[in-house]
Amino acid sequence: MTVSTVVSGEVEARGKYTTVDSEGRCPYRLVLEHVTSRWGVLVLMELQERPYRFSELRRAIDGVSEKMLTQTLQTLERDGMVHRDAKPVIPPRVDYSLTDLGREAAAQVSALAGWTKDRMPDVARARKAYDEARAEKTRAS
């Protein structure tokens, strides 16, 4: 986003005013970062299937640490995308599921993931062409 003016916690961008946080960042950009983060995407996509307990979700998302999963779930819960259901039983049981907002976000990132999978051959060709052109420039210099 191009910022032209900051006035009283608002940014004028493309003729519209948007509230900014204390560091001058637009809130929608923060939500976009949360949804499209490495673990945010995977959490949203996994929770599309069904509610998960924390340990189940951690096993389902290969490579995520307990700390990162906790932070991601808390962030997405704060943004209104994940519902945390703590049941008062012993031992404690906590289930995570998507809210309506989370289901919308998950559908969007799933569409992007599907596009990425479908277009991978094109990406591979582009990478190969790029690498070959770079190698040719290196040999020529």
CSV table of C-alpha atoms in Angstrom, one decimal:
chain,number,residue,atom,x,y,z
A,1,MET,CA,0.0,0.0,0.0
A,2,THR,CA,1.3,3.5,-0.8
A,3,VAL,CA,1.0,5.8,2.1
A,4,SER,CA,0.6,9.4,1.4
A,5,THR,CA,-0.4,10.9,4.8
A,6,VAL,CA,-0.7,9.8,8.4
A,7,VAL,CA,-3.2,11.8,10.4
A,8,SER,CA,-4.4,10.9,13.9
A,9,GLY,CA,-3.7,7.1,13.5
A,10,GLU,CA,-5.2,6.9,10.1
A,11,VAL,CA,-3.4,6.5,6.8
A,12,GLU,CA,-4.6,8.0,3.5
A,13,ALA,CA,-4.0,5.5,0.8
A,14,ARG,CA,-5.6,5.6,-2.6
A,15,GLY,CA,-8.0,8.2,-1.3
A,16,LYS,CA,-9.3,6.0,1.6
A,17,TYR,CA,-8.5,6.3,5.2
A,18,THR,CA,-7.5,3.1,7.1
A,19,THR,CA,-6.7,2.9,10.8
A,20,VAL,CA,-3.1,2.0,11.6
A,21,ASP,CA,-1.6,0.4,14.6
A,22,SER,CA,1.0,2.0,16.9
A,23,GLU,CA,3.8,1.0,14.5
A,24,GLY,CA,2.0,2.5,11.4
A,25,ARG,CA,0.9,-0.8,10.0
A,26,CYS,CA,-2.5,-1.4,8.4
A,27,PRO,CA,-4.5,-4.0,10.3
A,28,TYR,CA,-5.6,-5.8,7.2
A,29,ARG,CA,-1.9,-6.4,6.3
A,30,LEU,CA,-1.4,-8.0,9.8
A,31,VAL,CA,-4.3,-10.3,9.2
A,32,LEU,CA,-3.0,-11.2,5.8
A,33,GLU,CA,0.3,-12.1,7.4
A,34,HIS,CA,-1.4,-14.2,10.0
A,35,VAL,CA,-3.5,-16.1,7.4
A,36,THR,CA,-0.7,-16.6,4.9
A,37,SER,CA,2.1,-17.4,7.4
A,38,ARG,CA,3.9,-20.7,7.1
A,39,TRP,CA,1.9,-22.3,9.9
A,40,GLY,CA,-1.3,-20.2,9.5
A,41,VAL,CA,-2.0,-21.6,6.1
A,42,LEU,CA,-1.5,-25.2,7.3
A,43,VAL,CA,-3.6,-24.7,10.4
A,44,LEU,CA,-6.5,-23.3,8.4
A,45,MET,CA,-6.3,-26.0,5.8
A,46,GLU,CA,-6.1,-28.8,8.4
A,47,LEU,CA,-9.0,-27.4,10.5
A,48,GLN,CA,-11.2,-27.3,7.4
A,49,GLU,CA,-11.5,-31.1,7.7
A,50,ARG,CA,-12.8,-31.2,11.3
A,51,PRO,CA,-12.0,-30.0,14.8
A,52,TYR,CA,-8.7,-31.1,16.3
A,53,ARG,CA,-7.2,-31.5,19.7
A,54,PHE,CA,-3.8,-29.7,20.0
A,55,SER,CA,-1.8,-32.9,19.9
A,56,GLU,CA,-3.7,-34.2,16.9
A,57,LEU,CA,-3.2,-31.0,15.1
A,58,ARG,CA,0.5,-31.0,15.9
A,59,ARG,CA,0.9,-34.5,14.5
A,60,ALA,CA,-1.1,-33.6,11.4
A,61,ILE,CA,1.1,-30.5,10.6
A,62,ASP,CA,4.5,-32.0,10.0
A,63,GLY,CA,7.4,-29.9,11.3
A,64,VAL,CA,5.5,-27.4,13.5
A,65,SER,CA,6.9,-27.0,17.0
A,66,GLU,CA,4.6,-26.8,20.0
A,67,LYS,CA,5.5,-23.2,20.5
A,68,MET,CA,4.8,-22.2,17.0
A,69,LEU,CA,1.5,-24.1,16.9
A,70,THR,CA,0.4,-22.4,20.1
A,71,GLN,CA,1.4,-19.0,18.8
A,72,THR,CA,-0.4,-19.5,15.5
A,73,LEU,CA,-3.6,-20.8,17.2
A,74,GLN,CA,-3.6,-17.9,19.6
A,75,THR,CA,-3.1,-15.4,16.8
A,76,LEU,CA,-5.8,-17.0,14.6
A,77,GLU,CA,-8.2,-17.2,17.6
A,78,ARG,CA,-7.6,-13.5,18.4
A,79,ASP,CA,-8.3,-12.7,14.7
A,80,GLY,CA,-11.6,-14.5,15.0
A,81,MET,CA,-10.7,-17.4,12.7
A,82,VAL,CA,-10.2,-20.2,15.2
A,83,HIS,CA,-12.5,-21.2,18.1
A,84,ARG,CA,-10.8,-22.7,21.2
A,85,ASP,CA,-13.2,-25.0,23.2
A,86,ALA,CA,-11.7,-25.9,26.6
A,87,LYS,CA,-13.8,-28.6,28.3
A,88,PRO,CA,-13.7,-28.6,32.1
A,89,VAL,CA,-12.7,-32.3,32.4
A,90,ILE,CA,-9.7,-34.1,33.9
A,91,PRO,CA,-7.4,-34.3,32.1
A,92,PRO,CA,-8.2,-31.0,30.3
A,93,ARG,CA,-9.5,-31.3,26.8
A,94,VAL,CA,-9.2,-28.5,24.3
A,95,ASP,CA,-10.6,-28.7,20.8
A,96,TYR,CA,-9.8,-26.2,18.0
A,97,SER,CA,-12.2,-25.5,15.1
A,98,LEU,CA,-12.8,-22.9,12.5
A,99,THR,CA,-15.3,-20.1,12.9
A,100,ASP,CA,-17.3,-18.9,9.9
A,101,LEU,CA,-14.6,-16.3,9.3
A,102,GLY,CA,-11.9,-19.0,9.5
A,103,ARG,CA,-13.8,-21.2,7.1
A,104,GLU,CA,-13.9,-18.3,4.6
A,105,ALA,CA,-10.1,-17.7,5.0
A,106,ALA,CA,-9.4,-21.4,4.7
A,107,ALA,CA,-11.3,-21.6,1.5
A,108,GLN,CA,-9.2,-18.8,0.1
A,109,VAL,CA,-5.9,-20.3,1.1
A,110,SER,CA,-7.0,-23.7,-0.1
A,111,ALA,CA,-7.8,-22.1,-3.5
A,112,LEU,CA,-4.3,-20.6,-3.6
A,113,ALA,CA,-2.7,-23.9,-2.6
A,114,GLY,CA,-4.7,-25.7,-5.3
A,115,TRP,CA,-3.6,-23.2,-7.9
A,116,THR,CA,0.0,-23.6,-6.8
A,117,LYS,CA,-0.2,-27.4,-7.1
A,118,ASP,CA,-1.8,-27.2,-10.5
A,119,ARG,CA,0.7,-24.7,-11.8
A,120,MET,CA,3.8,-26.3,-10.4
A,121,PRO,CA,4.9,-27.7,-13.8
A,122,ASP,CA,4.9,-24.1,-15.1
A,123,VAL,CA,6.8,-22.9,-12.1
A,124,ALA,CA,9.4,-25.6,-12.6
A,125,ARG,CA,9.8,-24.7,-16.2
A,126,ALA,CA,10.3,-21.0,-15.3
A,127,ARG,CA,12.8,-21.9,-12.6
A,128,LYS,CA,14.8,-24.0,-15.0
A,129,ALA,CA,14.8,-21.3,-17.7
A,130,TYR,CA,15.9,-18.7,-15.1
A,131,ASP,CA,18.7,-20.9,-13.7
A,132,GLU,CA,19.9,-21.7,-17.2
A,133,ALA,CA,19.9,-18.1,-18.2
A,134,ARG,CA,21.8,-17.2,-15.0
A,135,ALA,CA,24.3,-19.9,-15.6
A,136,GLU,CA,24.8,-18.7,-19.2
A,137,LYS,CA,25.4,-15.1,-18.0
A,138,THR,CA,28.0,-16.4,-15.4
A,139,ARG,CA,29.8,-18.4,-18.1
A,140,ALA,CA,29.9,-15.4,-20.4
A,141,SER,CA,31.4,-13.1,-17.8
